[in-house]
Coordinates of C-alpha atoms and ligand atoms in Angstrom, one line a residue:
X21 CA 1.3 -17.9 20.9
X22 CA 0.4 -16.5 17.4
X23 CA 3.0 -14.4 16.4
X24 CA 2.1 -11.5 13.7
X25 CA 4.5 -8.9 13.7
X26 CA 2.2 -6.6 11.2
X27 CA 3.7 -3.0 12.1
X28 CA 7.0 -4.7 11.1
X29 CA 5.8 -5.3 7.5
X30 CA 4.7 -1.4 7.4
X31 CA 7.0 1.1 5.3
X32 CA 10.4 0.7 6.5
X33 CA 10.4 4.7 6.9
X34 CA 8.0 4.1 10.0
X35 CA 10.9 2.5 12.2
X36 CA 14.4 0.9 12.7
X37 CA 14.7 -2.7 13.2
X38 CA 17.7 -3.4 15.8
X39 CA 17.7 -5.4 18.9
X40 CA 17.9 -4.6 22.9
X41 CA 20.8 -3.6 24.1
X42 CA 21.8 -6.0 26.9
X43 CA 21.4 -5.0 30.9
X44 CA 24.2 -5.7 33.4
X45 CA 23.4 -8.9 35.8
X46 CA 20.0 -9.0 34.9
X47 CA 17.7 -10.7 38.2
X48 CA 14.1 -10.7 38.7
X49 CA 12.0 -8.4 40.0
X50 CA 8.2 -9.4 39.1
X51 CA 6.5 -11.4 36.8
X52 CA 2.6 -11.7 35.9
X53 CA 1.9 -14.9 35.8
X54 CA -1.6 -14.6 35.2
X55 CA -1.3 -12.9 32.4
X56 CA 1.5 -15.1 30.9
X57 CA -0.9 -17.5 30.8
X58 CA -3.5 -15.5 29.3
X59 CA -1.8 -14.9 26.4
X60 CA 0.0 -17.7 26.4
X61 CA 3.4 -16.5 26.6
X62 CA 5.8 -19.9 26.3
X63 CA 8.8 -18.5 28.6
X64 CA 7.7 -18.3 32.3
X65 CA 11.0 -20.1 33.8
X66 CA 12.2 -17.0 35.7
X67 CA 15.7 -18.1 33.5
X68 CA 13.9 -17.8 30.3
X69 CA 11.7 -14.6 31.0
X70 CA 14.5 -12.9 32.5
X71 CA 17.1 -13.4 29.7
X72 CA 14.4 -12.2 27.6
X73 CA 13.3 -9.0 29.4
X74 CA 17.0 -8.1 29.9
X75 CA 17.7 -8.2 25.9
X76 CA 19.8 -11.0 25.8
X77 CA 17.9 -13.3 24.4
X78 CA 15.5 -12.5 21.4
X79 CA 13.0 -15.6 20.5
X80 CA 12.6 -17.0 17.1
X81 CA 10.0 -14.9 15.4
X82 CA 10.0 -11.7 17.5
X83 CA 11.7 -9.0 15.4
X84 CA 12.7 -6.1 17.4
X85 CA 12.0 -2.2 16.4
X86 CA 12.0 1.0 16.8
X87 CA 8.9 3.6 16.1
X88 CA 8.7 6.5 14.9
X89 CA 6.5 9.1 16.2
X90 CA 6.5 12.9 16.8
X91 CA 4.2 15.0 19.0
X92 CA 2.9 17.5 20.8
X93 CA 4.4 17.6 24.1
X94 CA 3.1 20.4 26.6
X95 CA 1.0 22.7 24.0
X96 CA 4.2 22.8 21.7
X97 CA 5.0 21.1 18.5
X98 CA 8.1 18.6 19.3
X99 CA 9.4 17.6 16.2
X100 CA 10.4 14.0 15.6
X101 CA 10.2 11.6 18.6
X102 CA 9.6 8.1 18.5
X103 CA 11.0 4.8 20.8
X104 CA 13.8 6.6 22.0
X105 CA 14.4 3.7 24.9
X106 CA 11.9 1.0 23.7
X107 CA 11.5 -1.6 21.2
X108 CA 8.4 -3.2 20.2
X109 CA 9.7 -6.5 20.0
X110 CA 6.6 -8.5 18.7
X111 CA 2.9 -8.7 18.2
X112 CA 0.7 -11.6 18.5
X113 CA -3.1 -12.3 17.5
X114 CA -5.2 -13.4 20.3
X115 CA -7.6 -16.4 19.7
X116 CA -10.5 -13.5 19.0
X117 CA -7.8 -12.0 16.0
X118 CA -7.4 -8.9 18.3
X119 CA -3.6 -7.8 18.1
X120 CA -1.5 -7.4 21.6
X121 CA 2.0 -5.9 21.2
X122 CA 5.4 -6.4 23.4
X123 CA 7.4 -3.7 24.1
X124 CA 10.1 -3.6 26.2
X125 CA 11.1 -0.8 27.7
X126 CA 14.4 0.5 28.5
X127 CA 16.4 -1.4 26.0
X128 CA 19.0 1.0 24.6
X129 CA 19.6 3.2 22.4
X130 CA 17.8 3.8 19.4
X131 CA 18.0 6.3 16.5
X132 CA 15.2 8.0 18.1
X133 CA 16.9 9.3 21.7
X134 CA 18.2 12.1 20.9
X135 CA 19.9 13.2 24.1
X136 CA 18.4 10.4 26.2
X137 CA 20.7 7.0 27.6
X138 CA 17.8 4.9 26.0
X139 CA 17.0 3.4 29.8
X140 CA 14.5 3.4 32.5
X141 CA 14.9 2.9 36.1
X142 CA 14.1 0.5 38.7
X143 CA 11.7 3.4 40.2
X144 CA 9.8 4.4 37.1
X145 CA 9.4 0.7 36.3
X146 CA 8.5 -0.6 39.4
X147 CA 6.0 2.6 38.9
X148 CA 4.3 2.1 35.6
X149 CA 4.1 -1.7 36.6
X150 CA 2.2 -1.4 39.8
X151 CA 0.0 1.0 37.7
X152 CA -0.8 -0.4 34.4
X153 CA -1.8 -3.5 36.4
X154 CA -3.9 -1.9 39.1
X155 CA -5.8 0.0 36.1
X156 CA -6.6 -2.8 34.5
X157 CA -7.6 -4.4 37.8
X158 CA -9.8 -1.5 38.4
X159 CA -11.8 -2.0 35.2
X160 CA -9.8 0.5 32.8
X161 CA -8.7 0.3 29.6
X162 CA -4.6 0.0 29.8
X163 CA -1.1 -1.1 29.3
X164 CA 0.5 -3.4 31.5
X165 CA 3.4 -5.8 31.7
X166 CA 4.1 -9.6 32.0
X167 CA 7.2 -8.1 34.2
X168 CA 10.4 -6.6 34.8
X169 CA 14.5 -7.2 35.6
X170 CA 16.1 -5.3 37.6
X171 CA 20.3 -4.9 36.7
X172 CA 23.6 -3.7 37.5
X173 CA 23.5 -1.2 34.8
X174 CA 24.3 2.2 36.2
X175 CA 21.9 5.0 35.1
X176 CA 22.1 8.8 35.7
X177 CA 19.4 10.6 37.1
X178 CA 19.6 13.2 39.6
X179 CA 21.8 9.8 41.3
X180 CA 23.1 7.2 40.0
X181 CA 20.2 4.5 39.8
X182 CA 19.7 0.8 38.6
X183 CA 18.6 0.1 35.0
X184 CA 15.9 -1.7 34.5
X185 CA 13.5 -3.1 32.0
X186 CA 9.8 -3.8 31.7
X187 CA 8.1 -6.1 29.1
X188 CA 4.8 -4.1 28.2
X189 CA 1.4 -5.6 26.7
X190 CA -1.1 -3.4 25.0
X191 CA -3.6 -3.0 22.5
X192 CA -1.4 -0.5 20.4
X193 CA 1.9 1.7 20.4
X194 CA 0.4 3.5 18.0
X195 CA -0.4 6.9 19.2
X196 CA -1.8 10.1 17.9
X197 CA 1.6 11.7 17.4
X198 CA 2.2 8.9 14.6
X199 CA -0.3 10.3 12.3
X200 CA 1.5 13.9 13.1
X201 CA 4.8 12.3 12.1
X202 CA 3.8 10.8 8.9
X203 CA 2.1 14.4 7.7
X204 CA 5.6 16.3 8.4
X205 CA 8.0 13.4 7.6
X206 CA 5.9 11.0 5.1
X207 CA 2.5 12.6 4.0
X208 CA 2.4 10.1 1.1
X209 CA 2.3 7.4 3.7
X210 CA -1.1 8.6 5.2
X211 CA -3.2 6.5 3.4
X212 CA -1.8 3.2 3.8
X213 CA -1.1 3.7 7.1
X214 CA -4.5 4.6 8.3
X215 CA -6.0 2.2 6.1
X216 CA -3.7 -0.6 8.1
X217 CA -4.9 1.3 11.9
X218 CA -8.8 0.7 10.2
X219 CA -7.8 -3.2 9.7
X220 CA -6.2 -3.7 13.1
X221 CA -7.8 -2.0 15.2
X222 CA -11.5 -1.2 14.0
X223 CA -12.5 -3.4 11.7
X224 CA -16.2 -3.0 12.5
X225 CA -15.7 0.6 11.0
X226 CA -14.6 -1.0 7.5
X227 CA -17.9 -1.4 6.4
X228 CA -19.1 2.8 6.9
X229 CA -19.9 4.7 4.0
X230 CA -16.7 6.6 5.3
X231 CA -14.6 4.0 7.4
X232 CA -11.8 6.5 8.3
X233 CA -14.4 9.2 9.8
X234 CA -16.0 6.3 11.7
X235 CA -12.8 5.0 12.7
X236 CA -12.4 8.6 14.1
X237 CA -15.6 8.9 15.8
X238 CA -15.0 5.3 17.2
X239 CA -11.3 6.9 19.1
X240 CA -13.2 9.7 20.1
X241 CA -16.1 7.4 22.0
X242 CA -13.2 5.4 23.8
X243 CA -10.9 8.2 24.4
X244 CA -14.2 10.0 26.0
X245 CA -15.2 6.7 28.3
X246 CA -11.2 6.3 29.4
X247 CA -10.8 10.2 30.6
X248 CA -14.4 9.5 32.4
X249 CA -12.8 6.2 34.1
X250 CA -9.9 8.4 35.0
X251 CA -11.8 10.7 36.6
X252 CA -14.2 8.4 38.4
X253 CA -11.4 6.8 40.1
X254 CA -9.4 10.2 40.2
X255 CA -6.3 9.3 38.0
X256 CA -4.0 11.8 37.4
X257 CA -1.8 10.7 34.2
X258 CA 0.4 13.3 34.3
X259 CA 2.0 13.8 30.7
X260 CA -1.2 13.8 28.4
X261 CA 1.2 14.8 25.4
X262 CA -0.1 13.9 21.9
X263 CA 2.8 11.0 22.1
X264 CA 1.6 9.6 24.8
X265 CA -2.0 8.9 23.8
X266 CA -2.7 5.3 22.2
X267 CA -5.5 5.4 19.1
X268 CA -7.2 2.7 21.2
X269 CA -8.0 5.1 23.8
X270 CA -6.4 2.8 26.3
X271 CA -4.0 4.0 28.9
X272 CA -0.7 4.6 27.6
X273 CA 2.8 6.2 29.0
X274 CA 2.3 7.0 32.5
X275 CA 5.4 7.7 34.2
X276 CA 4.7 10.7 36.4
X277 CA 1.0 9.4 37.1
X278 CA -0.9 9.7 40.3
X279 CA -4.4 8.1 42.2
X280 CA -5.5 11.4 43.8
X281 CA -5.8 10.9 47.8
X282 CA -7.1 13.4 49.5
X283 CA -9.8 15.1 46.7
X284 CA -8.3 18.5 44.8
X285 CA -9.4 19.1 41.4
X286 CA -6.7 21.4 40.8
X287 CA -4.2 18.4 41.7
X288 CA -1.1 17.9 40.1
X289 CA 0.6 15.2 40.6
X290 CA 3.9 15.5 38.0
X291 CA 6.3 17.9 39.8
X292 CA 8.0 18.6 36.6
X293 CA 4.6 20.6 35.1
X294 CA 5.5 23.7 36.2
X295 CA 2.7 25.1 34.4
X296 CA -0.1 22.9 35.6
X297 CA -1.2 22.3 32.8
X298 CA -2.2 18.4 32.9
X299 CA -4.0 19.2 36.8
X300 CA -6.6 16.6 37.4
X301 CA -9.5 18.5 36.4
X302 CA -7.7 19.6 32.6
X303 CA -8.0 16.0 31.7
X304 CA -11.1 16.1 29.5
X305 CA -9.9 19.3 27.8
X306 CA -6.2 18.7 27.5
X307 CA -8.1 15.2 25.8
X308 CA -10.7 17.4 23.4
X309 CA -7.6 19.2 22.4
X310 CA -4.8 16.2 21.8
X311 CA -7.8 14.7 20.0
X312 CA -8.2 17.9 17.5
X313 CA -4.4 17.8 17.3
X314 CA -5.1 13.8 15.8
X315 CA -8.5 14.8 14.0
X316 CA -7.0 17.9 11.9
X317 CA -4.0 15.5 10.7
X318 CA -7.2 14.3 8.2
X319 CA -7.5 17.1 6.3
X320 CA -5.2 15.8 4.2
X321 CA -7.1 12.6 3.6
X322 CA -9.5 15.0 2.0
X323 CA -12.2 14.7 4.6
X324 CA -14.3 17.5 5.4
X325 CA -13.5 20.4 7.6
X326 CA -17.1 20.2 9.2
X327 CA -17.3 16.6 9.5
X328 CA -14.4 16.8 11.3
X329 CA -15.4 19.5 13.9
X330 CA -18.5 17.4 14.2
X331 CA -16.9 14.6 15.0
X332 CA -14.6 16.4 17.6
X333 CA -17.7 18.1 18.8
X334 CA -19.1 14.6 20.0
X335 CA -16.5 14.4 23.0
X336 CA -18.0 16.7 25.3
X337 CA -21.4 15.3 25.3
X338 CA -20.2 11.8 25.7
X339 CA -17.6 12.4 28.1
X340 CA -20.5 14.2 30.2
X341 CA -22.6 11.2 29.7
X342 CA -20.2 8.6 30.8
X343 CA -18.9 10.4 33.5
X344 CA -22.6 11.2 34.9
X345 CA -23.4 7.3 34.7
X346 CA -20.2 6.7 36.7
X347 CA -20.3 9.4 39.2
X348 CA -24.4 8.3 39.9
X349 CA -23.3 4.8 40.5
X350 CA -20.6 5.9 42.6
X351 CA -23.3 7.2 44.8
X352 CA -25.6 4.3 44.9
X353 CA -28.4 6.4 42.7
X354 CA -29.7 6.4 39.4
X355 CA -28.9 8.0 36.5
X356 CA -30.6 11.5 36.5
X357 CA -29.8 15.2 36.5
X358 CA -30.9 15.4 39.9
X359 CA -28.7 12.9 41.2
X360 CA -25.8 13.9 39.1
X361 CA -25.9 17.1 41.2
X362 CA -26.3 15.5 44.3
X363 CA -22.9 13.7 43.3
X364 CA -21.3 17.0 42.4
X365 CA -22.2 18.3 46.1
X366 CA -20.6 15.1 47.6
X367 CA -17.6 16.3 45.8
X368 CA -18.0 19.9 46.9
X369 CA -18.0 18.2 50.7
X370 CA -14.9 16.4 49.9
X371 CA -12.6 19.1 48.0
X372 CA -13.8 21.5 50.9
X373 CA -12.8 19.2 53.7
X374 CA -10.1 17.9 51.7
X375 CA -11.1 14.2 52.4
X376 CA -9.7 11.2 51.1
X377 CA -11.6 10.8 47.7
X378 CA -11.3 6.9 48.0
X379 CA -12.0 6.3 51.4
X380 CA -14.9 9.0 50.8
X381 CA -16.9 7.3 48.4
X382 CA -16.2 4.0 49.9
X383 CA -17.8 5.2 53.3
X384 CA -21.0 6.0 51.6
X385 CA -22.4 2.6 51.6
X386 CA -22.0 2.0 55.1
X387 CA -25.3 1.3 57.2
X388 CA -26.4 5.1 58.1
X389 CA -29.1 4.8 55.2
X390 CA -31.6 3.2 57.1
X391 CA -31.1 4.6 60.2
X392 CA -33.3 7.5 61.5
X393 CA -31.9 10.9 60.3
X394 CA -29.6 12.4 63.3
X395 CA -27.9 8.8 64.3
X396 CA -27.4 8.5 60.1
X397 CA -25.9 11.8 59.7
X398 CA -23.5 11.1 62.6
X399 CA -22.7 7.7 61.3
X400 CA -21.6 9.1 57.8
X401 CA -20.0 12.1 59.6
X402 CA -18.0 9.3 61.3
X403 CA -16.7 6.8 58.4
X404 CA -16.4 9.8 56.2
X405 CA -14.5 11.6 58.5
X406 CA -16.3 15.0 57.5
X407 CA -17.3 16.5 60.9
X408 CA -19.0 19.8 58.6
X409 CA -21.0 16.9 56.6
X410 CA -23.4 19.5 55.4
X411 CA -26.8 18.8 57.1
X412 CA -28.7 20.1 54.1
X413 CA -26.4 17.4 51.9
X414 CA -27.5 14.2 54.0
X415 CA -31.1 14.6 54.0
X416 CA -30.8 15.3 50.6
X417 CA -28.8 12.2 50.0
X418 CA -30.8 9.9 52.1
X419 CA -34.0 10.4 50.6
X420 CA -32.9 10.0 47.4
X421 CA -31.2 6.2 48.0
X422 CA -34.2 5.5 50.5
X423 CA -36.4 6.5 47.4
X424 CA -34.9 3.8 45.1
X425 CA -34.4 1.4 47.4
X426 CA -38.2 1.3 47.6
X427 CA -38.6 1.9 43.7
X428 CA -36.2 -1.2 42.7
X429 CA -36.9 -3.6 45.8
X430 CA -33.6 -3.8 46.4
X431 CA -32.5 -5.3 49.6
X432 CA -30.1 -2.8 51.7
X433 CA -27.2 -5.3 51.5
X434 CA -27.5 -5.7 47.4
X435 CA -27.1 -1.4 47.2
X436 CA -24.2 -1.7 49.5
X437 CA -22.4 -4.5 47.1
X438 CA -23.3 -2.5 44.0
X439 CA -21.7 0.7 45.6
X440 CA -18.5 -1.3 47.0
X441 CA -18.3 -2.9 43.2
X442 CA -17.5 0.5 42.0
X443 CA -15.9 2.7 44.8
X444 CA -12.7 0.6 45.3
X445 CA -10.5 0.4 49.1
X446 CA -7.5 0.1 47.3
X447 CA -5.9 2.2 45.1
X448 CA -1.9 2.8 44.3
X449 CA -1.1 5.7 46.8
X450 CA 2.4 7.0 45.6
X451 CA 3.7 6.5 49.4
X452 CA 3.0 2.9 48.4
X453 CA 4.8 2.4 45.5
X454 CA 7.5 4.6 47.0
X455 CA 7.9 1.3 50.1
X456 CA 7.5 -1.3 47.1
X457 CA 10.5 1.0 45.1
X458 CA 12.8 1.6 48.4
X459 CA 12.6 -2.3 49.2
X460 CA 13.3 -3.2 45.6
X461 CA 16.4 -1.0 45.3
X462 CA 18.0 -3.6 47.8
X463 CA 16.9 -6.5 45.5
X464 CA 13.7 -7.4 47.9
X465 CA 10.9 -7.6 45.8
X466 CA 8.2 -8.6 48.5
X467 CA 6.5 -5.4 48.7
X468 CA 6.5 -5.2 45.4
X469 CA 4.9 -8.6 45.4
X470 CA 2.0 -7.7 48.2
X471 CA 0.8 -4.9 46.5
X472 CA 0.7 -6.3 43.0
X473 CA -1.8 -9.3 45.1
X474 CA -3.6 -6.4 46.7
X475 CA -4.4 -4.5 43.6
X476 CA -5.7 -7.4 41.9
X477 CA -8.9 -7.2 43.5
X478 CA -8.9 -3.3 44.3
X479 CA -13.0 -3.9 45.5
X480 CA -12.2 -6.5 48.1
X481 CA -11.4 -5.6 51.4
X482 CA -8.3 -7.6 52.4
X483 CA -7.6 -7.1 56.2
X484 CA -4.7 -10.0 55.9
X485 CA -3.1 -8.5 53.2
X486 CA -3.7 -4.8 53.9
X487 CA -1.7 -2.7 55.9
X488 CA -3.3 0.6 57.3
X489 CA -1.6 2.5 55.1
X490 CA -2.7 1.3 52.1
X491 CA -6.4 3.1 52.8
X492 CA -5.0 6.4 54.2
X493 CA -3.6 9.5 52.7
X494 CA -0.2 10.8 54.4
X495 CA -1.1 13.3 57.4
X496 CA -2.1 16.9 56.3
X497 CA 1.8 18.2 57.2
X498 CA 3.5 14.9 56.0
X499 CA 5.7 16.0 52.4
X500 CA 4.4 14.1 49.6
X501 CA 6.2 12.2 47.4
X502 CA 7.8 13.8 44.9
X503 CA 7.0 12.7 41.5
X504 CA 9.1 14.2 38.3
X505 CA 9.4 13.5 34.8
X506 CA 12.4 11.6 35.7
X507 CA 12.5 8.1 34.9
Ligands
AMP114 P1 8.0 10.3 27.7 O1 7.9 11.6 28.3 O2 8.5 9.2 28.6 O3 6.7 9.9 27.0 O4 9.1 10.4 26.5 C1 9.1 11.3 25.5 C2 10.1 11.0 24.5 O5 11.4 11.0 25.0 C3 9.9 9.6 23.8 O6 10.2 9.7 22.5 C4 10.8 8.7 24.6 O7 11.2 7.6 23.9 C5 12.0 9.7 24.8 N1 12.8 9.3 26.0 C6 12.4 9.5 27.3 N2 13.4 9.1 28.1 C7 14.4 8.6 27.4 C8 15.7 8.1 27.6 N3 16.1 7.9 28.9 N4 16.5 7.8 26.6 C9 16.0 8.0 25.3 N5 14.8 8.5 25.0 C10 14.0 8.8 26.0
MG115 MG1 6.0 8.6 26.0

């Protein structure tokens, strides 16, 4: 493992050094050993990794810190935030010179807390875990962890839970509420500190007659493809705040997250946004605007009102365009106006009959295609579960994947592969995570451990694995889980 603990060479101003604060009778509770391999992370005896996760032990090399970072957090300036119960312990350098940080979360107290314990519980843990690995199992850019501890470290909530720590891995921790700190707290910091985000993390952009406008353009392209991915797989994050979002566009800080079951576009999934104002369908805007928040912090740079409000202007159009490719494929069709709004009148069906939107699009490449039109619409009406399927909807529908199965040559069974390589059967349903998190409050981490094997291959049906469950929604009149900020 190359260690290269850059952000630690940064102004000291940026950060605290100081190291984890120890958890009570630390004992495992998951470990990604696929990924410990990956990056060749030297300390995979459960003894090792756990003394490490619980802040006991710090290796030689890592060299523990603190961030500091402000924000926007719900539409309203929030002052100085920063890790206020994380440290980013190290960063290494990948064979390819990309740079991964660690950062382990729920280590203490740090200068940063402000009223907060400086811990995170088994629950939210367990949470972001599950999730930051069954993103990046579904294909989009995010966090995850090589594992967590579980402790006997009393925390209060609303009860009296178990602390618990979690050893992230991402691109970055750098987020857009960095570049808002240094303008209030360090302006004369701005250049050398984006110059050092233009090195690490787009280099390619180095070269440009203006590197820092195309190292903006560059995080609004991948911002724009990651909200697109969200919505194609209908991911609610649930706390888009300016502090939350990496510069790398990938996922970042998802504690009251949700995968939207049954398909609402004004879903909210964070009890605690009493507003509403991260629903499911605000995502791309609540992004355009974090991302004018990030792109107006450059005035001072001396770059160009106008080429910035060009450069903020680009999200929309490629937002629509990645989201129109993905929402095409999901239908088995190609990429065209047309069938973009065929797609949008699938989604009509759904939110109207309040379908599953997993199950929904998975159903869609069963056989009914190539069967004559009344024993196709009945079929679909079956697996989808829709018994209104609109009859104008699957004529519609059926012509147009009968069309291009002609057009390309492609055999019936390749369509159905290509549509089940994008529509996935699993997703993390939060009355899953709540059996993994119940279990795991009692030390058994088994559920925990099924569902971590399920979600690696979220595209693969698994019937010896899978429990019925795991592909329905809860019943109409069934409570749902309640998710809060609390964590
Ligand atoms: P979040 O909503 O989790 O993104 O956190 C927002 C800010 O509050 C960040 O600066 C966190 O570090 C800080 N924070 C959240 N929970 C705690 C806690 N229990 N103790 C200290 N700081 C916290
Ligand atoms: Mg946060």
């Amino acid at each position: 493992m190359n260690i290269d603990n850059v952000y630690a060479k940064l102004d000291p101003r940026l950060f605290t050094k100081q190291p984890p604060t120890p958890l009570k009778n630390p004992r495992p509770g998951h470990f990604n050993t696929a990924l410990a391999q990956q990056l060749r992370w030297p300390w995979c005896d459960p003894e090792q990794w756990v003394s490490i996760l619980a802040g006991q032990t710090v290796p030689e090399g890592f060299e523990p810190l603190a961030m500091a970072y402000a924000g926007h957090q719900f539409g309203q300036w929030a002052g100085q935030l920063g890790d206020g119960r994380g440290l980013l312990l190290a960063q290494i350098r990948t064979p390819d010179q990309r740079l991964i940080d660690f950062h382990l979360k729920g280590a203490g107290q740090t200068p940063y807390s402000r009223q907060g314990d400086g811990r995170a519980v088994l629950r939210s843990v367990i949470r972001e875990y599950l999730a930051g690995h069954a993103l990046t199992s579904l294909g989009i850019a995010s966090s995850q962890a090589l594992g967590f501890v579980t402790s006997d470290t009393p925390v209060r909530r609303e009860s009296i839970e178990r602390g618990a720590c979690m050893l992230r891995v991402a691109d970055s921790h750098v987020r857009f509420g960095h570049f808002e700190w240094i303008n209030r707290f360090a302006p004369d910091l701005l250049p050398s500190f984006t110059q050092s985000m233009l090195q690490w993390y787009y280099p390619e952009c180095l070269g440009a007659d203006q590197p820092v406008l195309e190292m903006l353009k560059a995080i609004v392209k991948r911002t724009a493809q990651t909200i697109a991915d969200w919505q194609l797989i209908g991911f609610s994050h649930g706390v888009m705040n300016t502090d939350n979002l990496s510069i790398t566009g990938s996922t970042l800080d998802f504690g009251p997250y949700g995968f939207m079951e049954r398909f609402e576009p004004n879903w909210i999934n964070n009890h605690s946004d009493y507003s509403g104002r991260y629903t499911y369908q605000q995502q791309p805007s609540i992004a355009h605007w974090n991302l004018s928040i990030l792109l107006s912090q450059f005035l001072r740079l001396g770059l160009a009102k106008t080429q910035l409000q060009e450069t903020l202007a680009t999200f929309e159009p490629l937002f629509h365009a990645a989201y129109q490719k993905g929402l095409t494929a999901k239908m088995g069709l190609t990429n065209t106006d047309e069938h973009f709004q065929i797609g949008l009148d699938f989604l009509n069906i759904l939110a109207t009959e309040r379908l599953d939107y997993t199950q929904g699009f998975r159903a869609l490449s069963g056989p009914w295609v190539n069967m004559p039109l009344e024993k196709g619409l009945a079929s679909l009406t079956d697996t989808v579960k829709a018994p209104h399927l609109s009859e104008d909807f699957v004529p519609r529908y059926q012509a147009a994947v009968q069309h291009g199965l002609v057009q390309t040559r492609q055999p019936l069974d390749v369509w159905q592969q290509a549509l089940n390589s994008v529509n996935p059967c699993y997703i993390l349903r939060n009355h899953m995570a709540q059996a993994a998190i119940v279990q795991a409050e009692q030390d058994d981490f088994s559920e925990v451990e099924r569902l971590f094997t399920l979600l690696i291959q979220p595209y693969t049906e698994q019937p010896h694995l899978a429990k019925p469950q795991d592909t329905e929604p809860p019943a109409a009149h069934e409570a749902a889980v309640a998710i809060s900020c609390s964590s």
